[in-house]
Amino acid sequence: MLELHSLGLEEAMQAIAAGEAAAARLGLPMAFAVADVSAELIAATRMDGGHPRLLRHSIRKAYTSATMCRNTLWFRRDLEDRLGNLEQWGDPELTTLPGGLVVRSDRGFVGAVGASGGGDKDEEVAHIMVRAMGFEPLIDPRGPAGPES
């Protein structure tokens, strides 16, 4: 029998609260999303003052990381390495914007988070979200993706 482990509402709310606190410290009205192991949305929120599109971006980032089982920047790098593009995947919800992180426990992949609205701080805030759930963010074994990341 298959045993499935996934993030739940409690973890999602911990991640979002940590993201909101980090964004408040940075003075940025951001949006946050958490997806389960099946890439389905558990929870998402947009801070007051944040543009409505930020919520959609955070959801797409969490969805992409959960669907592809990799951080959005890793996915971008994979596409670049293969001379590919998002259209080839046939899924308009996929994105390569920074701020989507896969979440892995000692039992395997359990979901993903997305943070949007902080520009170059999206990745940093997403890392804080993952740590707030008691996990360590995964680091691309290939090293940093470069200055455009």
PDB file of C-alpha atoms in Angstrom:
ATOM      1  CA  MET A   1       0.000   0.000   0.000  1.00  0.00           C
ATOM      2  CA  LEU A   2       1.191   3.495  -0.863  1.00  0.00           C
ATOM      3  CA  GLU A   3       1.841   5.799   2.059  1.00  0.00           C
ATOM      4  CA  LEU A   4       1.737   9.493   1.189  1.00  0.00           C
ATOM      5  CA  HIS A   5       3.341  12.202   3.327  1.00  0.00           C
ATOM      6  CA  SER A   6       2.386  15.815   2.714  1.00  0.00           C
ATOM      7  CA  LEU A   7       2.387  19.269   4.192  1.00  0.00           C
ATOM      8  CA  GLY A   8      -0.885  20.161   5.888  1.00  0.00           C
ATOM      9  CA  LEU A   9      -2.703  23.288   6.964  1.00  0.00           C
ATOM     10  CA  GLU A  10      -0.736  23.629  10.205  1.00  0.00           C
ATOM     11  CA  GLU A  11       2.611  23.679   8.376  1.00  0.00           C
ATOM     12  CA  ALA A  12       1.219  25.963   5.679  1.00  0.00           C
ATOM     13  CA  MET A  13       0.061  28.515   8.237  1.00  0.00           C
ATOM     14  CA  GLN A  14       3.457  28.395  10.000  1.00  0.00           C
ATOM     15  CA  ALA A  15       5.201  29.067   6.694  1.00  0.00           C
ATOM     16  CA  ILE A  16       2.880  31.918   5.759  1.00  0.00           C
ATOM     17  CA  ALA A  17       3.197  33.565   9.181  1.00  0.00           C
ATOM     18  CA  ALA A  18       6.992  33.411   8.902  1.00  0.00           C
ATOM     19  CA  GLY A  19       6.857  34.829   5.375  1.00  0.00           C
ATOM     20  CA  GLU A  20       4.633  37.685   6.494  1.00  0.00           C
ATOM     21  CA  ALA A  21       6.947  38.496   9.416  1.00  0.00           C
ATOM     22  CA  ALA A  22      10.010  38.487   7.155  1.00  0.00           C
ATOM     23  CA  ALA A  23       8.283  40.669   4.558  1.00  0.00           C
ATOM     24  CA  ALA A  24       7.171  43.118   7.256  1.00  0.00           C
ATOM     25  CA  ARG A  25      10.781  43.413   8.488  1.00  0.00           C
ATOM     26  CA  LEU A  26      11.828  44.151   4.903  1.00  0.00           C
ATOM     27  CA  GLY A  27       8.985  46.637   4.428  1.00  0.00           C
ATOM     28  CA  LEU A  28       7.602  44.680   1.467  1.00  0.00           C
ATOM     29  CA  PRO A  29       3.924  43.805   0.904  1.00  0.00           C
ATOM     30  CA  MET A  30       4.339  40.246  -0.387  1.00  0.00           C
ATOM     31  CA  ALA A  31       2.194  37.207  -1.160  1.00  0.00           C
ATOM     32  CA  PHE A  32       2.742  33.599  -0.093  1.00  0.00           C
ATOM     33  CA  ALA A  33       1.489  30.152  -1.058  1.00  0.00           C
ATOM     34  CA  VAL A  34       1.976  26.584   0.138  1.00  0.00           C
ATOM     35  CA  ALA A  35       1.170  23.511  -1.964  1.00  0.00           C
ATOM     36  CA  ASP A  36       0.877  19.896  -0.893  1.00  0.00           C
ATOM     37  CA  VAL A  37       2.691  16.872  -2.302  1.00  0.00           C
ATOM     38  CA  SER A  38       0.151  16.727  -5.165  1.00  0.00           C
ATOM     39  CA  ALA A  39       0.783  20.397  -6.063  1.00  0.00           C
ATOM     40  CA  GLU A  40      -2.655  21.383  -4.780  1.00  0.00           C
ATOM     41  CA  LEU A  41      -2.920  24.679  -2.941  1.00  0.00           C
ATOM     42  CA  ILE A  42      -3.193  24.385   0.849  1.00  0.00           C
ATOM     43  CA  ALA A  43      -3.122  28.081   1.722  1.00  0.00           C
ATOM     44  CA  ALA A  44      -2.224  31.427   0.184  1.00  0.00           C
ATOM     45  CA  THR A  45      -2.351  35.030   1.290  1.00  0.00           C
ATOM     46  CA  ARG A  46      -1.475  38.518   0.090  1.00  0.00           C
ATOM     47  CA  MET A  47      -0.409  41.228   2.497  1.00  0.00           C
ATOM     48  CA  ASP A  48      -2.238  44.545   2.561  1.00  0.00           C
ATOM     49  CA  GLY A  49      -0.752  46.844  -0.061  1.00  0.00           C
ATOM     50  CA  GLY A  50       0.493  44.011  -2.256  1.00  0.00           C
ATOM     51  CA  HIS A  51      -0.540  44.009  -5.907  1.00  0.00           C
ATOM     52  CA  PRO A  52      -3.169  41.337  -6.694  1.00  0.00           C
ATOM     53  CA  ARG A  53      -0.887  39.670  -9.269  1.00  0.00           C
ATOM     54  CA  LEU A  54       1.565  38.806  -6.491  1.00  0.00           C
ATOM     55  CA  LEU A  55      -0.844  36.237  -5.083  1.00  0.00           C
ATOM     56  CA  ARG A  56      -1.123  34.528  -8.476  1.00  0.00           C
ATOM     57  CA  HIS A  57       2.683  34.493  -8.820  1.00  0.00           C
ATOM     58  CA  SER A  58       3.182  32.968  -5.367  1.00  0.00           C
ATOM     59  CA  ILE A  59       0.663  30.234  -6.168  1.00  0.00           C
ATOM     60  CA  ARG A  60       2.363  29.493  -9.504  1.00  0.00           C
ATOM     61  CA  LYS A  61       5.759  29.294  -7.801  1.00  0.00           C
ATOM     62  CA  ALA A  62       4.534  26.792  -5.203  1.00  0.00           C
ATOM     63  CA  TYR A  63       2.684  24.828  -7.905  1.00  0.00           C
ATOM     64  CA  THR A  64       5.758  24.671 -10.152  1.00  0.00           C
ATOM     65  CA  SER A  65       8.076  23.537  -7.375  1.00  0.00           C
ATOM     66  CA  ALA A  66       5.610  20.868  -6.264  1.00  0.00           C
ATOM     67  CA  THR A  67       4.858  19.691  -9.811  1.00  0.00           C
ATOM     68  CA  MET A  68       8.482  19.594 -10.963  1.00  0.00           C
ATOM     69  CA  CYS A  69       9.929  18.507  -7.565  1.00  0.00           C
ATOM     70  CA  ARG A  70      12.546  21.227  -7.782  1.00  0.00           C
ATOM     71  CA  ASN A  71      12.980  24.882  -6.916  1.00  0.00           C
ATOM     72  CA  THR A  72      11.826  27.307  -9.606  1.00  0.00           C
ATOM     73  CA  LEU A  73      15.375  28.533 -10.225  1.00  0.00           C
ATOM     74  CA  TRP A  74      16.558  24.932 -10.670  1.00  0.00           C
ATOM     75  CA  PHE A  75      13.739  24.435 -13.159  1.00  0.00           C
ATOM     76  CA  ARG A  76      14.874  27.561 -15.037  1.00  0.00           C
ATOM     77  CA  ARG A  77      18.411  26.245 -15.111  1.00  0.00           C
ATOM     78  CA  ASP A  78      17.239  22.829 -16.332  1.00  0.00           C
ATOM     79  CA  LEU A  79      15.330  24.494 -19.171  1.00  0.00           C
ATOM     80  CA  GLU A  80      18.344  26.615 -20.124  1.00  0.00           C
ATOM     81  CA  ASP A  81      20.657  23.571 -20.039  1.00  0.00           C
ATOM     82  CA  ARG A  82      18.323  21.715 -22.402  1.00  0.00           C
ATOM     83  CA  LEU A  83      17.564  24.762 -24.578  1.00  0.00           C
ATOM     84  CA  GLY A  84      13.945  24.331 -23.610  1.00  0.00           C
ATOM     85  CA  ASN A  85      11.129  26.678 -22.740  1.00  0.00           C
ATOM     86  CA  LEU A  86       8.007  26.698 -20.601  1.00  0.00           C
ATOM     87  CA  GLU A  87       5.676  26.304 -23.576  1.00  0.00           C
ATOM     88  CA  GLN A  88       7.080  22.827 -24.252  1.00  0.00           C
ATOM     89  CA  TRP A  89       5.574  21.606 -20.979  1.00  0.00           C
ATOM     90  CA  GLY A  90       2.034  22.506 -22.018  1.00  0.00           C
ATOM     91  CA  ASP A  91       1.151  23.859 -18.575  1.00  0.00           C
ATOM     92  CA  PRO A  92       0.478  27.617 -18.384  1.00  0.00           C
ATOM     93  CA  GLU A  93       0.798  27.577 -14.580  1.00  0.00           C
ATOM     94  CA  LEU A  94       4.513  26.690 -14.624  1.00  0.00           C
ATOM     95  CA  THR A  95       6.984  29.501 -13.941  1.00  0.00           C
ATOM     96  CA  THR A  96      10.717  29.977 -13.584  1.00  0.00           C
ATOM     97  CA  LEU A  97      10.456  33.094 -11.422  1.00  0.00           C
ATOM     98  CA  PRO A  98      12.576  32.941  -8.248  1.00  0.00           C
ATOM     99  CA  GLY A  99      10.843  32.242  -4.952  1.00  0.00           C
ATOM    100  CA  GLY A 100       9.441  28.737  -5.414  1.00  0.00           C
ATOM    101  CA  LEU A 101      11.032  26.087  -3.190  1.00  0.00           C
ATOM    102  CA  VAL A 102      10.411  22.369  -2.924  1.00  0.00           C
ATOM    103  CA  VAL A 103      10.026  21.002   0.626  1.00  0.00           C
ATOM    104  CA  ARG A 104      11.540  17.646   1.507  1.00  0.00           C
ATOM    105  CA  SER A 105      11.374  15.792   4.806  1.00  0.00           C
ATOM    106  CA  ASP A 106      13.260  12.696   5.902  1.00  0.00           C
ATOM    107  CA  ARG A 107      10.392  10.756   4.277  1.00  0.00           C
ATOM    108  CA  GLY A 108      10.767  12.467   0.902  1.00  0.00           C
ATOM    109  CA  PHE A 109       9.103  15.277  -0.988  1.00  0.00           C
ATOM    110  CA  VAL A 110       6.138  16.742   0.935  1.00  0.00           C
ATOM    111  CA  GLY A 111       5.159  19.953  -0.883  1.00  0.00           C
ATOM    112  CA  ALA A 112       6.380  23.415  -1.847  1.00  0.00           C
ATOM    113  CA  VAL A 113       6.216  27.107  -0.992  1.00  0.00           C
ATOM    114  CA  GLY A 114       6.055  30.262  -3.083  1.00  0.00           C
ATOM    115  CA  ALA A 115       6.885  33.873  -2.187  1.00  0.00           C
ATOM    116  CA  SER A 116       6.304  36.863  -4.449  1.00  0.00           C
ATOM    117  CA  GLY A 117       6.574  40.633  -4.273  1.00  0.00           C
ATOM    118  CA  GLY A 118      10.046  40.992  -2.834  1.00  0.00           C
ATOM    119  CA  GLY A 119      11.999  41.000  -6.090  1.00  0.00           C
ATOM    120  CA  ASP A 120      15.451  39.705  -5.265  1.00  0.00           C
ATOM    121  CA  LYS A 121      14.228  38.904  -1.721  1.00  0.00           C
ATOM    122  CA  ASP A 122      11.671  36.279  -2.854  1.00  0.00           C
ATOM    123  CA  GLU A 123      14.174  33.420  -2.503  1.00  0.00           C
ATOM    124  CA  GLU A 124      15.326  34.595   0.923  1.00  0.00           C
ATOM    125  CA  VAL A 125      11.759  34.827   2.221  1.00  0.00           C
ATOM    126  CA  ALA A 126      10.875  31.414   0.754  1.00  0.00           C
ATOM    127  CA  HIS A 127      13.846  29.922   2.632  1.00  0.00           C
ATOM    128  CA  ILE A 128      12.496  31.447   5.848  1.00  0.00           C
ATOM    129  CA  MET A 129       9.100  29.881   5.124  1.00  0.00           C
ATOM    130  CA  VAL A 130      10.636  26.418   4.688  1.00  0.00           C
ATOM    131  CA  ARG A 131      12.647  26.731   7.901  1.00  0.00           C
ATOM    132  CA  ALA A 132       9.536  27.839   9.822  1.00  0.00           C
ATOM    133  CA  MET A 133       8.010  24.424   9.090  1.00  0.00           C
ATOM    134  CA  GLY A 134      11.059  22.684  10.555  1.00  0.00           C
ATOM    135  CA  PHE A 135      12.746  21.783   7.262  1.00  0.00           C
ATOM    136  CA  GLU A 136      15.972  22.885   5.619  1.00  0.00           C
ATOM    137  CA  PRO A 137      15.766  24.412   2.130  1.00  0.00           C
ATOM    138  CA  LEU A 138      17.388  22.291  -0.553  1.00  0.00           C
ATOM    139  CA  ILE A 139      20.430  23.755  -2.271  1.00  0.00           C
ATOM    140  CA  ASP A 140      21.096  23.164  -5.968  1.00  0.00           C
ATOM    141  CA  PRO A 141      24.150  20.862  -6.105  1.00  0.00           C
ATOM    142  CA  ARG A 142      25.271  22.747  -9.232  1.00  0.00           C
ATOM    143  CA  GLY A 143      25.820  25.889  -7.159  1.00  0.00           C
ATOM    144  CA  PRO A 144      24.345  29.370  -7.639  1.00  0.00           C
ATOM    145  CA  ALA A 145      22.516  29.887 -10.912  1.00  0.00           C
ATOM    146  CA  GLY A 146      24.220  33.186 -11.678  1.00  0.00           C
ATOM    147  CA  PRO A 147      23.651  36.918 -11.362  1.00  0.00           C
ATOM    148  CA  GLU A 148      20.239  36.863 -13.066  1.00  0.00           C
ATOM    149  CA  SER A 149      18.854  34.599 -10.339  1.00  0.00           C
TER     150      SER A 149
END
